[in-house]
Amino acid sequence: MAEQQTKLKRVLGFPASYGAAVGLVVSGTAMFSVGNVGAISGNATCIAALIALVPMMATAFAFGELTAMIPGGGMISEYTVPALGKFWGTFALLSGYVVLIACDGGTQLVMGGLSFERMLGVPQALISIILLVLILLVNIFGVEFYGRAEASITLIMMAIYVILAICGTAGLGQHLGWSAHPIASQAAFLPKGGWPTVFNSVGTAIWFFIGFEFACPMAEENIKPYKNIPYGLILGLISIYIVDIIFVFGAVKFTPMSVMATSAVPHVDAATATMGPVGGIVMGIVTICASFTTGNAYIAAMPRMLYGMAKEGLVPQIFGKLHPRRKVPTAGIIFTTGLILIIMIYVTANGGSSDVILKLINVACITWLGAYIIAMIDVLVMRRKYPDYPRLWKAPAAWITLPIGIIGAIYAIYTLHDVLWMACIIWAAVAAYAVIWNKTHGIPINERTHLKVLVKGVKDRSEPLPVWDEAVEEWLAGQD
């Protein structure tokens, strides 16, 4: 009975997987990057985003296969330890995801607060704090409530965003006389700089999609993670591309490039330009909802990654403890909330300017892409190392699609070279932590854990997962 009380409950289905996948990419900073890339690449943003989608889709294939293999909460660290070793497992998670929280978490809530301030004049700082407290309560209340809240809010938000995008591109605001006036000089497909400008915006366009894999750490609470999560990731990416590109076409047609390039909320300005004040208010509401769903994704997923890492002895054991009644990783939730609060204060103190936001998300983008590259390498290594392991979902043509994805991710990093030095400092600090932690705990620097050990760990700490359990038990029998 005591053991059952410590297990995460399997209560989530496909809607929660899809909601988590798009809940982060349909976020304040994602929509900020849509406006920012639109200001740089104009109508050719569809090409920049399509190029960015290539490594993102390859990454979705990788995470889909890895989740089907190891449906645990540790996510990237748990996938990497049997493939590349504990050093790289620790490095991938801390550099890719803790840095994400530090660079992007508070920014989301600041943008939600700014949108609210524009509509009603209530100070941004107050609204941002209220949003953070609400998100904290939702996650402490329990994952089942989180799943319902995330799925419903995300679907409503997506529907509104789609409607705004279609109406804006169709010129409805102009036809109804809502102060929407086409800008003839921006009608050309290519921007002034031509194709080089478009190609150089690929790195920022990556942010349209980045974070879709936050559905993966919910695997231990998903009814069919080997099916729901891979298809949730893929459908989420396709949905985001279509909606964002439709929105950009309308934004470029009616919004001055200079406004989108310098605004902290360019998507709100674009909605105002295409649909008048009503469009601006509606997009402001969408931004607030996006801040909520993004914060939910962070504070739900990051603690579960730390939970999985704690089970492997890679971070302090306090992160591996669940609340006895709520069955949520309380220490991880508090830690993640603290990171978001710190950056929220920093961004607010700097006026929430577009320059601060862009720098933070570009640094996070680089370190995050590093984790994506490691995930794709994990799949290829484990295909070689464990060819007979049951894979209930497999990356299509992995030996072709994943190397292409790796090359695409490296190119995207190259386009963000202005802040690469900052990312390198972060990588060095995380690497130092991994080495020191392993040394002080008597763990070989790059010790690999056999896949059967991880699999048994997931089985022991998770509620039954019939199809996966049967397939894995047969494989484990052959390993003894």
Tab-separated table of C-alpha atoms in Angstrom:
chain	number	residue	atom	x	y	z
A	1	MET	CA	0.000	0.000	0.000
A	2	ALA	CA	2.814	2.396	0.838
A	3	GLU	CA	4.432	1.755	-2.501
A	4	GLN	CA	1.232	2.581	-4.375
A	5	GLN	CA	0.970	5.913	-2.607
A	6	THR	CA	4.301	7.052	-4.074
A	7	LYS	CA	3.411	6.295	-7.692
A	8	LEU	CA	2.320	8.921	-10.193
A	9	LYS	CA	-1.217	8.217	-11.412
A	10	ARG	CA	-1.975	7.353	-15.051
A	11	VAL	CA	-4.810	9.744	-15.792
A	12	LEU	CA	-3.756	11.645	-18.949
A	13	GLY	CA	-4.685	10.888	-22.555
A	14	PHE	CA	-4.011	12.334	-26.018
A	15	PRO	CA	-5.625	15.760	-25.353
A	16	ALA	CA	-3.225	16.391	-22.461
A	17	SER	CA	-0.271	15.252	-24.619
A	18	TYR	CA	-1.257	17.560	-27.462
A	19	GLY	CA	-2.002	20.364	-25.011
A	20	ALA	CA	1.426	20.043	-23.392
A	21	ALA	CA	3.089	19.916	-26.833
A	22	VAL	CA	1.494	23.154	-28.056
A	23	GLY	CA	1.047	24.734	-24.628
A	24	LEU	CA	4.652	25.874	-24.622
A	25	VAL	CA	5.160	26.719	-28.288
A	26	VAL	CA	1.947	28.764	-28.328
A	27	SER	CA	3.470	31.036	-25.714
A	28	GLY	CA	4.255	34.678	-25.211
A	29	THR	CA	7.835	34.391	-26.419
A	30	ALA	CA	6.860	32.072	-29.280
A	31	MET	CA	4.388	34.645	-30.563
A	32	PHE	CA	7.023	37.321	-29.912
A	33	SER	CA	9.416	35.436	-32.190
A	34	VAL	CA	6.679	35.109	-34.823
A	35	GLY	CA	6.367	38.887	-34.906
A	36	ASN	CA	10.130	39.384	-34.753
A	37	VAL	CA	10.867	36.999	-37.647
A	38	GLY	CA	7.970	38.504	-39.580
A	39	ALA	CA	9.639	41.913	-39.202
A	40	ILE	CA	12.911	40.477	-40.561
A	41	SER	CA	11.782	38.065	-43.280
A	42	GLY	CA	8.380	39.450	-44.249
A	43	ASN	CA	6.177	37.062	-46.209
A	44	ALA	CA	9.154	34.733	-46.672
A	45	THR	CA	8.833	33.841	-42.990
A	46	CYS	CA	7.045	30.729	-44.250
A	47	ILE	CA	10.365	29.582	-45.755
A	48	ALA	CA	12.439	30.357	-42.661
A	49	ALA	CA	9.903	28.549	-40.476
A	50	LEU	CA	9.765	25.583	-42.861
A	51	ILE	CA	13.551	25.211	-42.682
A	52	ALA	CA	13.338	25.451	-38.882
A	53	LEU	CA	10.600	22.809	-38.872
A	54	VAL	CA	12.951	20.210	-40.397
A	55	PRO	CA	15.214	19.732	-37.343
A	56	MET	CA	12.200	20.152	-35.070
A	57	MET	CA	10.303	17.320	-36.766
A	58	ALA	CA	13.390	15.116	-36.625
A	59	THR	CA	13.617	15.899	-32.916
A	60	ALA	CA	9.940	14.970	-32.505
A	61	PHE	CA	10.697	11.617	-34.130
A	62	ALA	CA	13.573	11.108	-31.690
A	63	PHE	CA	11.581	12.025	-28.591
A	64	GLY	CA	8.669	9.903	-29.776
A	65	GLU	CA	10.850	6.802	-30.021
A	66	LEU	CA	12.682	7.511	-26.779
A	67	THR	CA	9.441	8.030	-24.860
A	68	ALA	CA	8.030	4.791	-26.259
A	69	MET	CA	11.195	2.999	-25.113
A	70	ILE	CA	11.500	4.584	-21.658
A	71	PRO	CA	8.174	6.129	-20.553
A	72	GLY	CA	9.644	7.747	-17.438
A	73	GLY	CA	9.671	11.220	-15.961
A	74	GLY	CA	13.413	11.854	-16.335
A	75	MET	CA	13.058	12.528	-20.054
A	76	ILE	CA	16.315	13.646	-21.722
A	77	SER	CA	18.572	12.563	-18.843
A	78	GLU	CA	16.889	9.164	-18.631
A	79	TYR	CA	17.203	8.695	-22.393
A	80	THR	CA	20.854	9.746	-22.483
A	81	VAL	CA	22.298	7.791	-19.529
A	82	PRO	CA	22.070	4.362	-21.233
A	83	ALA	CA	23.214	5.768	-24.577
A	84	LEU	CA	25.993	8.259	-23.797
A	85	GLY	CA	26.491	8.083	-20.027
A	86	LYS	CA	25.583	9.991	-16.864
A	87	PHE	CA	27.714	13.045	-17.638
A	88	TRP	CA	25.879	13.701	-20.883
A	89	GLY	CA	22.537	12.868	-19.268
A	90	THR	CA	23.093	15.482	-16.586
A	91	PHE	CA	24.530	17.973	-19.086
A	92	ALA	CA	21.623	17.621	-21.532
A	93	LEU	CA	18.909	18.217	-18.959
A	94	LEU	CA	20.526	20.987	-16.952
A	95	SER	CA	21.873	22.933	-19.934
A	96	GLY	CA	18.777	22.463	-22.066
A	97	TYR	CA	15.976	22.747	-19.564
A	98	VAL	CA	17.065	24.482	-16.373
A	99	VAL	CA	18.580	27.191	-18.584
A	100	LEU	CA	15.289	27.355	-20.442
A	101	ILE	CA	13.437	28.029	-17.206
A	102	ALA	CA	16.024	30.635	-16.202
A	103	CYS	CA	15.944	32.448	-19.562
A	104	ASP	CA	12.342	32.091	-20.632
A	105	GLY	CA	10.056	31.286	-17.721
A	106	GLY	CA	9.774	34.750	-16.203
A	107	THR	CA	9.679	36.378	-19.631
A	108	GLN	CA	6.427	34.583	-20.411
A	109	LEU	CA	4.686	35.961	-17.349
A	110	VAL	CA	6.052	39.454	-17.950
A	111	MET	CA	4.536	39.429	-21.443
A	112	GLY	CA	1.208	38.267	-20.022
A	113	GLY	CA	1.378	41.102	-17.506
A	114	LEU	CA	2.256	43.636	-20.207
A	115	SER	CA	-0.742	42.547	-22.269
A	116	PHE	CA	-3.057	42.928	-19.260
A	117	GLU	CA	-1.557	46.334	-18.482
A	118	ARG	CA	-2.273	47.516	-22.013
A	119	MET	CA	-5.910	46.478	-21.749
A	120	LEU	CA	-6.827	47.608	-18.225
A	121	GLY	CA	-3.884	49.625	-16.942
A	122	VAL	CA	-3.192	47.242	-14.043
A	123	PRO	CA	0.578	47.149	-13.307
A	124	GLN	CA	2.372	44.369	-15.143
A	125	ALA	CA	4.302	43.222	-12.068
A	126	LEU	CA	1.115	42.571	-10.090
A	127	ILE	CA	-0.502	40.555	-12.876
A	128	SER	CA	2.672	38.520	-13.448
A	129	ILE	CA	2.824	37.587	-9.759
A	130	ILE	CA	-0.864	36.631	-9.708
A	131	LEU	CA	-0.362	34.382	-12.748
A	132	LEU	CA	2.632	32.697	-11.107
A	133	VAL	CA	0.704	32.026	-7.885
A	134	LEU	CA	-2.245	30.555	-9.814
A	135	ILE	CA	0.070	28.260	-11.770
A	136	LEU	CA	1.769	27.139	-8.569
A	137	LEU	CA	-1.577	26.257	-6.994
A	138	VAL	CA	-2.723	24.333	-10.071
A	139	ASN	CA	0.374	22.159	-9.997
A	140	ILE	CA	0.331	21.542	-6.271
A	141	PHE	CA	-3.361	20.643	-6.517
A	142	GLY	CA	-2.426	17.706	-8.753
A	143	VAL	CA	-1.563	16.609	-12.258
A	144	GLU	CA	-5.092	15.482	-13.139
A	145	PHE	CA	-6.384	19.012	-12.692
A	146	TYR	CA	-3.330	20.309	-14.564
A	147	GLY	CA	-4.093	18.026	-17.497
A	148	ARG	CA	-7.688	19.217	-17.739
A	149	ALA	CA	-6.693	22.872	-17.366
A	150	GLU	CA	-3.847	22.673	-19.884
A	151	ALA	CA	-5.850	20.850	-22.542
A	152	SER	CA	-8.948	23.045	-22.338
A	153	ILE	CA	-7.145	26.388	-22.116
A	154	THR	CA	-4.751	25.459	-24.921
A	155	LEU	CA	-7.540	24.386	-27.258
A	156	ILE	CA	-9.478	27.598	-26.616
A	157	MET	CA	-6.327	29.648	-27.087
A	158	MET	CA	-5.456	27.846	-30.317
A	159	ALA	CA	-8.980	28.363	-31.661
A	160	ILE	CA	-8.854	32.108	-30.967
A	161	TYR	CA	-5.357	32.380	-32.447
A	162	VAL	CA	-6.502	30.550	-35.593
A	163	ILE	CA	-9.517	32.821	-35.973
A	164	LEU	CA	-7.387	35.955	-35.552
A	165	ALA	CA	-4.826	34.649	-38.035
A	166	ILE	CA	-7.403	33.798	-40.696
A	167	CYS	CA	-9.430	36.990	-40.252
A	168	GLY	CA	-6.272	39.120	-40.308
A	169	THR	CA	-4.866	37.511	-43.434
A	170	ALA	CA	-8.261	37.654	-45.158
A	171	GLY	CA	-8.357	41.410	-44.492
A	172	LEU	CA	-11.587	41.282	-42.491
A	173	GLY	CA	-10.503	44.263	-40.393
A	174	GLN	CA	-10.029	46.306	-43.560
A	175	HIS	CA	-13.402	45.321	-45.024
A	176	LEU	CA	-15.208	46.159	-41.783
A	177	GLY	CA	-13.448	49.518	-41.453
A	178	TRP	CA	-11.556	48.566	-38.258
A	179	SER	CA	-8.531	50.815	-38.901
A	180	ALA	CA	-6.707	48.128	-40.916
A	181	HIS	CA	-4.742	49.605	-43.812
A	182	PRO	CA	-2.513	47.541	-46.132
A	183	ILE	CA	1.120	48.642	-46.416
A	184	ALA	CA	1.931	48.407	-50.125
A	185	SER	CA	5.692	48.571	-49.663
A	186	GLN	CA	5.581	45.272	-47.691
A	187	ALA	CA	3.687	43.280	-50.296
A	188	ALA	CA	6.801	41.675	-51.831
A	189	PHE	CA	7.565	38.066	-50.893
A	190	LEU	CA	11.244	38.591	-50.061
A	191	PRO	CA	12.495	41.224	-47.576
A	192	LYS	CA	15.008	43.887	-48.594
A	193	GLY	CA	17.986	41.708	-47.728
A	194	GLY	CA	16.760	38.867	-49.944
A	195	TRP	CA	17.396	35.197	-49.275
A	196	PRO	CA	20.409	35.718	-46.945
A	197	THR	CA	18.135	37.623	-44.559
A	198	VAL	CA	15.594	34.819	-44.648
A	199	PHE	CA	18.211	32.121	-44.000
A	200	ASN	CA	19.735	34.107	-41.139
A	201	SER	CA	16.372	34.239	-39.358
A	202	VAL	CA	16.097	30.440	-39.119
A	203	GLY	CA	17.565	30.380	-35.606
A	204	THR	CA	14.933	32.750	-34.251
A	205	ALA	CA	12.239	30.854	-36.198
A	206	ILE	CA	13.224	27.739	-34.246
A	207	TRP	CA	11.481	29.368	-31.292
A	208	PHE	CA	8.137	28.969	-33.057
A	209	PHE	CA	8.365	25.265	-32.208
A	210	ILE	CA	10.839	24.781	-29.398
A	211	GLY	CA	9.544	23.127	-26.250
A	212	PHE	CA	7.018	20.824	-27.897
A	213	GLU	CA	8.655	17.844	-26.134
A	214	PHE	CA	7.357	18.984	-22.743
A	215	ALA	CA	4.684	16.335	-23.156
A	216	CYS	CA	7.346	13.633	-22.659
A	217	PRO	CA	7.970	14.025	-18.893
A	218	MET	CA	4.265	13.297	-18.350
A	219	ALA	CA	4.803	9.742	-19.671
A	220	GLU	CA	4.457	8.114	-16.253
A	221	GLU	CA	1.026	9.721	-15.946
A	222	ASN	CA	-0.147	8.998	-19.496
A	223	ILE	CA	-2.483	6.086	-20.226
A	224	LYS	CA	-0.730	5.219	-23.524
A	225	PRO	CA	2.498	7.276	-23.684
A	226	TYR	CA	3.944	5.162	-26.494
A	227	LYS	CA	1.069	6.288	-28.736
A	228	ASN	CA	-0.347	9.536	-27.377
A	229	ILE	CA	2.951	11.379	-26.935
A	230	PRO	CA	4.624	10.742	-30.345
A	231	TYR	CA	1.517	11.729	-32.283
A	232	GLY	CA	0.876	14.632	-29.932
A	233	LEU	CA	4.371	15.969	-30.694
A	234	ILE	CA	4.030	15.613	-34.465
A	235	LEU	CA	0.532	17.060	-34.676
A	236	GLY	CA	1.552	19.886	-32.366
A	237	LEU	CA	4.433	20.942	-34.652
A	238	ILE	CA	2.285	20.842	-37.780
A	239	SER	CA	-0.485	22.840	-36.084
A	240	ILE	CA	1.906	25.527	-34.930
A	241	TYR	CA	3.525	25.950	-38.343
A	242	ILE	CA	0.208	26.385	-40.137
A	243	VAL	CA	-1.278	28.832	-37.644
A	244	ASP	CA	1.877	30.939	-37.245
A	245	ILE	CA	2.392	31.335	-40.981
A	246	ILE	CA	-1.207	32.376	-41.569
A	247	PHE	CA	-0.826	34.939	-38.793
A	248	VAL	CA	2.427	36.301	-40.269
A	249	PHE	CA	0.894	36.886	-43.705
A	250	GLY	CA	-1.741	39.172	-42.154
A	251	ALA	CA	0.742	40.835	-39.803
A	252	VAL	CA	3.156	41.731	-42.609
A	253	LYS	CA	0.326	43.044	-44.783
A	254	PHE	CA	-0.962	45.546	-42.211
A	255	THR	CA	1.728	46.158	-39.541
A	256	PRO	CA	4.785	48.411	-40.034
A	257	MET	CA	7.968	46.330	-39.886
A	258	SER	CA	9.559	48.843	-37.521
A	259	VAL	CA	6.767	48.302	-34.996
A	260	MET	CA	7.087	44.514	-35.033
A	261	ALA	CA	10.883	44.721	-34.827
A	262	THR	CA	10.989	46.848	-31.664
A	263	SER	CA	7.837	45.935	-29.736
A	264	ALA	CA	7.906	43.684	-26.649
A	265	VAL	CA	4.513	42.330	-27.770
A	266	PRO	CA	4.672	42.484	-31.602
A	267	HIS	CA	1.903	39.897	-31.975
A	268	VAL	CA	-0.482	42.164	-30.042
A	269	ASP	CA	0.503	45.130	-32.233
A	270	ALA	CA	-0.026	42.996	-35.339
A	271	ALA	CA	-3.471	41.892	-34.169
A	272	THR	CA	-4.367	45.542	-33.532
A	273	ALA	CA	-3.146	46.538	-37.003
A	274	THR	CA	-5.084	43.758	-38.743
A	275	MET	CA	-8.299	43.749	-36.699
A	276	GLY	CA	-8.359	47.097	-34.925
A	277	PRO	CA	-8.637	47.590	-31.130
A	278	VAL	CA	-10.815	44.479	-30.834
A	279	GLY	CA	-8.037	42.381	-32.346
A	280	GLY	CA	-5.506	43.844	-29.938
A	281	ILE	CA	-7.689	43.073	-26.921
A	282	VAL	CA	-8.362	39.523	-28.064
A	283	MET	CA	-4.674	38.875	-28.742
A	284	GLY	CA	-3.856	40.352	-25.350
A	285	ILE	CA	-6.169	37.776	-23.785
A	286	VAL	CA	-4.530	35.022	-25.834
A	287	THR	CA	-1.126	36.188	-24.590
A	288	ILE	CA	-2.285	36.029	-20.985
A	289	CYS	CA	-3.645	32.522	-21.538
A	290	ALA	CA	-0.395	31.577	-23.288
A	291	SER	CA	1.545	32.783	-20.280
A	292	PHE	CA	-0.591	30.557	-18.080
A	293	THR	CA	-0.227	27.428	-20.239
A	294	THR	CA	3.515	27.980	-20.663
A	295	GLY	CA	4.023	28.437	-16.955
A	296	ASN	CA	1.963	25.302	-16.417
A	297	ALA	CA	4.144	23.365	-18.853
A	298	TYR	CA	7.312	24.510	-17.089
A	299	ILE	CA	6.170	23.912	-13.531
A	300	ALA	CA	4.585	20.567	-14.433
A	301	ALA	CA	7.390	19.156	-16.573
A	302	MET	CA	10.641	20.384	-15.006
A	303	PRO	CA	9.979	18.894	-11.544
A	304	ARG	CA	9.258	15.538	-13.167
A	305	MET	CA	12.548	15.669	-15.059
A	306	LEU	CA	14.331	16.366	-11.771
A	307	TYR	CA	12.304	13.546	-10.206
A	308	GLY	CA	13.664	11.098	-12.770
A	309	MET	CA	17.210	12.433	-12.355
A	310	ALA	CA	17.005	12.098	-8.571
A	311	LYS	CA	16.094	8.439	-8.982
A	312	GLU	CA	19.361	8.029	-10.881
A	313	GLY	CA	21.375	9.913	-8.244
A	314	LEU	CA	22.227	12.815	-10.557
A	315	VAL	CA	20.655	15.595	-8.456
A	316	PRO	CA	19.817	15.925	-4.726
A	317	GLN	CA	17.414	13.241	-3.491
A	318	ILE	CA	14.878	15.783	-2.288
A	319	PHE	CA	13.773	16.150	-5.915
A	320	GLY	CA	12.837	12.453	-5.961
A	321	LYS	CA	10.253	12.718	-3.183
A	322	LEU	CA	6.509	12.953	-3.824
A	323	HIS	CA	3.936	14.647	-1.649
A	324	PRO	CA	2.297	11.783	0.317
A	325	ARG	CA	-1.257	12.895	-0.495
A	326	ARG	CA	-1.021	14.931	-3.706
A	327	LYS	CA	1.575	12.634	-5.301
A	328	VAL	CA	3.407	15.531	-6.946
A	329	PRO	CA	7.159	16.361	-6.748
A	330	THR	CA	6.807	19.312	-4.376
A	331	ALA	CA	10.508	20.250	-4.089
A	332	GLY	CA	10.863	20.435	-7.876
A	333	ILE	CA	7.740	22.576	-8.173
A	334	ILE	CA	9.043	25.067	-5.611
A	335	PHE	CA	12.510	25.134	-7.239
A	336	THR	CA	11.072	25.762	-10.706
A	337	THR	CA	8.745	28.468	-9.393
A	338	GLY	CA	11.726	30.185	-7.763
A	339	LEU	CA	13.678	30.249	-11.038
A	340	ILE	CA	10.724	31.758	-12.879
A	341	LEU	CA	10.282	34.393	-10.167
A	342	ILE	CA	13.946	35.468	-10.319
A	343	ILE	CA	13.901	36.011	-14.087
A	344	MET	CA	10.481	37.638	-13.924
A	345	ILE	CA	11.956	40.221	-11.571
A	346	TYR	CA	15.004	40.692	-13.837
A	347	VAL	CA	12.972	41.223	-17.018
A	348	THR	CA	10.562	43.570	-15.222
A	349	ALA	CA	13.464	45.613	-13.814
A	350	ASN	CA	14.786	46.035	-17.373
A	351	GLY	CA	11.455	47.331	-18.616
A	352	GLY	CA	10.441	44.159	-20.480
A	353	SER	CA	12.158	45.492	-23.623
A	354	SER	CA	12.295	43.533	-26.884
A	355	ASP	CA	16.111	43.474	-26.746
A	356	VAL	CA	16.133	41.777	-23.327
A	357	ILE	CA	13.480	39.264	-24.379
A	358	LEU	CA	15.227	38.430	-27.661
A	359	LYS	CA	18.620	37.935	-26.013
A	360	LEU	CA	17.204	35.627	-23.353
A	361	ILE	CA	15.284	33.426	-25.775
A	362	ASN	CA	18.204	33.204	-28.225
A	363	VAL	CA	20.560	32.002	-25.493
A	364	ALA	CA	17.984	29.477	-24.341
A	365	CYS	CA	17.436	28.437	-27.951
A	366	ILE	CA	21.114	27.545	-28.404
A	367	THR	CA	21.415	25.507	-25.210
A	368	TRP	CA	18.083	23.843	-25.913
A	369	LEU	CA	19.164	22.880	-29.424
A	370	GLY	CA	22.206	21.254	-27.840
A	371	ALA	CA	19.853	19.007	-25.857
A	372	TYR	CA	17.882	18.241	-29.030
A	373	ILE	CA	21.058	17.148	-30.800
A	374	ILE	CA	21.893	14.840	-27.893
A	375	ALA	CA	18.388	13.311	-28.062
A	376	MET	CA	18.786	12.514	-31.754
A	377	ILE	CA	22.203	10.980	-31.102
A	378	ASP	CA	20.651	8.907	-28.282
A	379	VAL	CA	18.267	7.243	-30.717
A	380	LEU	CA	21.028	6.319	-33.156
A	381	VAL	CA	23.293	4.977	-30.405
A	382	MET	CA	20.543	2.865	-28.843
A	383	ARG	CA	19.513	1.509	-32.242
A	384	ARG	CA	23.042	0.077	-32.394
A	385	LYS	CA	23.421	-0.853	-28.741
A	386	TYR	CA	19.970	-2.330	-28.088
A	387	PRO	CA	18.627	-3.448	-31.493
A	388	ASP	CA	16.255	-6.056	-29.988
A	389	TYR	CA	14.655	-3.753	-27.422
A	390	PRO	CA	10.878	-3.364	-28.036
A	391	ARG	CA	10.048	-0.023	-29.617
A	392	LEU	CA	6.303	0.533	-29.663
A	393	TRP	CA	6.872	3.637	-31.823
A	394	LYS	CA	9.900	4.152	-34.063
A	395	ALA	CA	11.353	7.229	-35.729
A	396	PRO	CA	10.787	6.818	-39.489
A	397	ALA	CA	13.988	6.339	-41.550
A	398	ALA	CA	16.037	7.270	-38.469
A	399	TRP	CA	19.433	6.912	-40.161
A	400	ILE	CA	18.360	9.563	-42.677
A	401	THR	CA	15.984	11.884	-40.833
A	402	LEU	CA	17.964	12.235	-37.609
A	403	PRO	CA	21.338	13.173	-39.187
A	404	ILE	CA	19.459	15.766	-41.257
A	405	GLY	CA	17.899	17.044	-38.040
A	406	ILE	CA	21.303	17.286	-36.350
A	407	ILE	CA	22.746	19.276	-39.253
A	408	GLY	CA	19.707	21.565	-39.237
A	409	ALA	CA	20.058	22.200	-35.500
A	410	ILE	CA	23.747	23.069	-35.909
A	411	TYR	CA	22.880	25.511	-38.691
A	412	ALA	CA	20.226	27.150	-36.506
A	413	ILE	CA	22.830	27.601	-33.746
A	414	TYR	CA	25.170	29.208	-36.287
A	415	THR	CA	22.546	31.829	-37.167
A	416	LEU	CA	22.470	32.840	-33.471
A	417	HIS	CA	26.257	33.263	-33.208
A	418	ASP	CA	25.940	36.743	-31.650
A	419	VAL	CA	24.979	35.189	-28.300
A	420	LEU	CA	26.836	31.908	-28.719
A	421	TRP	CA	29.527	33.010	-26.258
A	422	MET	CA	26.884	33.285	-23.524
A	423	ALA	CA	25.636	29.804	-24.269
A	424	CYS	CA	29.203	28.483	-24.160
A	425	ILE	CA	29.675	29.932	-20.663
A	426	ILE	CA	26.492	28.196	-19.529
A	427	TRP	CA	27.599	24.914	-21.108
A	428	ALA	CA	30.951	25.171	-19.287
A	429	ALA	CA	29.246	25.841	-15.925
A	430	VAL	CA	26.886	22.886	-16.351
A	431	ALA	CA	29.741	20.610	-17.384
A	432	ALA	CA	31.658	21.654	-14.254
A	433	TYR	CA	28.631	20.834	-12.080
A	434	ALA	CA	28.266	17.390	-13.680
A	435	VAL	CA	31.941	16.575	-13.113
A	436	ILE	CA	31.975	17.843	-9.513
A	437	TRP	CA	28.709	16.074	-8.625
A	438	ASN	CA	29.892	12.755	-10.016
A	439	LYS	CA	33.302	13.056	-8.344
A	440	THR	CA	31.894	13.919	-4.913
A	441	HIS	CA	29.355	11.079	-5.084
A	442	GLY	CA	31.804	8.469	-6.270
A	443	ILE	CA	30.161	8.091	-9.680
A	444	PRO	CA	32.414	7.466	-12.691
A	445	ILE	CA	32.377	10.624	-14.787
A	446	ASN	CA	30.625	9.060	-17.767
A	447	GLU	CA	29.260	5.801	-16.399
A	448	ARG	CA	26.570	4.230	-18.562
A	449	THR	CA	23.572	2.577	-16.952
A	450	HIS	CA	22.346	-0.563	-18.687
A	451	LEU	CA	18.947	-0.057	-20.254
A	452	LYS	CA	17.455	-2.942	-18.260
A	453	VAL	CA	18.220	-1.099	-15.004
A	454	LEU	CA	16.334	2.003	-16.161
A	455	VAL	CA	13.455	-0.069	-17.465
A	456	LYS	CA	13.080	-1.900	-14.153
A	457	GLY	CA	13.177	1.442	-12.363
A	458	VAL	CA	10.361	2.856	-14.520
A	459	LYS	CA	8.302	-0.313	-13.986
A	460	ASP	CA	8.800	-0.233	-10.221
A	461	ARG	CA	7.845	3.407	-9.755
A	462	SER	CA	5.030	3.583	-12.340
A	463	GLU	CA	1.490	2.332	-12.406
A	464	PRO	CA	0.912	-0.628	-14.791
A	465	LEU	CA	1.262	0.027	-18.531
A	466	PRO	CA	-0.054	-3.232	-20.034
A	467	VAL	CA	1.268	-3.310	-23.628
A	468	TRP	CA	4.654	-1.838	-22.743
A	469	ASP	CA	4.973	-3.997	-19.610
A	470	GLU	CA	4.413	-7.202	-21.572
A	471	ALA	CA	6.874	-6.318	-24.323
A	472	VAL	CA	9.555	-5.199	-21.882
A	473	GLU	CA	9.158	-8.215	-19.588
A	474	GLU	CA	9.826	-10.496	-22.542
A	475	TRP	CA	12.947	-8.499	-23.424
A	476	LEU	CA	14.146	-8.484	-19.809
A	477	ALA	CA	13.763	-12.248	-19.637
A	478	GLY	CA	16.207	-12.533	-22.527
A	479	GLN	CA	18.746	-10.318	-20.738
A	480	ASP	CA	19.078	-12.579	-17.659
